[in-house]
XYZ file of C-alpha atoms in Angstrom:
58
model
C 28.233 -104.283 -20.679
C 26.272 -101.747 -22.913
C 23.847 -101.077 -20.202
C 26.757 -100.318 -17.706
C 28.433 -98.117 -20.184
C 25.230 -96.162 -20.860
C 24.784 -95.661 -17.143
C 28.267 -94.198 -16.824
C 27.736 -91.833 -19.719
C 24.461 -90.642 -18.222
C 26.177 -90.138 -14.805
C 29.066 -88.200 -16.356
C 26.701 -86.035 -18.238
C 24.638 -85.325 -15.109
C 27.730 -84.501 -13.075
C 29.027 -82.235 -15.797
C 25.651 -80.478 -16.012
C 25.637 -80.130 -12.171
C 29.099 -78.747 -12.126
C 28.089 -76.226 -14.963
C 25.156 -75.054 -12.950
C 27.141 -74.654 -9.750
C 29.782 -72.568 -11.745
C 26.950 -70.482 -13.316
C 25.126 -69.755 -10.037
C 28.347 -69.060 -8.335
C 29.572 -66.507 -10.849
C 25.951 -65.008 -10.911
C 25.841 -64.526 -7.231
C 29.386 -63.046 -7.129
C 28.506 -60.581 -9.931
C 25.153 -59.724 -8.169
C 26.980 -59.200 -4.926
C 29.551 -56.956 -6.576
C 26.908 -54.948 -8.405
C 25.035 -54.427 -5.169
C 28.053 -53.341 -3.322
C 28.923 -50.941 -6.132
C 25.291 -49.687 -6.120
C 25.445 -48.988 -2.352
C 28.765 -47.231 -2.664
C 27.330 -45.010 -5.476
C 24.228 -44.259 -3.361
C 26.304 -43.393 -0.240
C 28.483 -40.973 -2.438
C 25.336 -39.136 -3.487
C 24.055 -39.013 0.049
C 20.938 -40.846 -1.047
C 21.586 -43.857 1.382
C 20.954 -42.023 4.633
C 17.561 -40.712 3.389
C 16.651 -44.164 2.192
C 17.533 -45.721 5.593
C 15.372 -43.074 7.315
C 12.460 -43.954 5.068
C 12.782 -47.647 5.939
C 12.788 -46.891 9.756
C 9.428 -45.008 9.595
């Protein structure tokens, strides 16, 4: 009985940890994507993006 209970607690803890990691990485990737999109928007506003793309093609 105690062993079974211990197993369940470990399983619940592991699942909670897994869920927290998924939430953390999900929000992190969304923030990263938003900041990248914002950065590209800023760069295109200052006309730095076309020059950057030309440099990449060379």
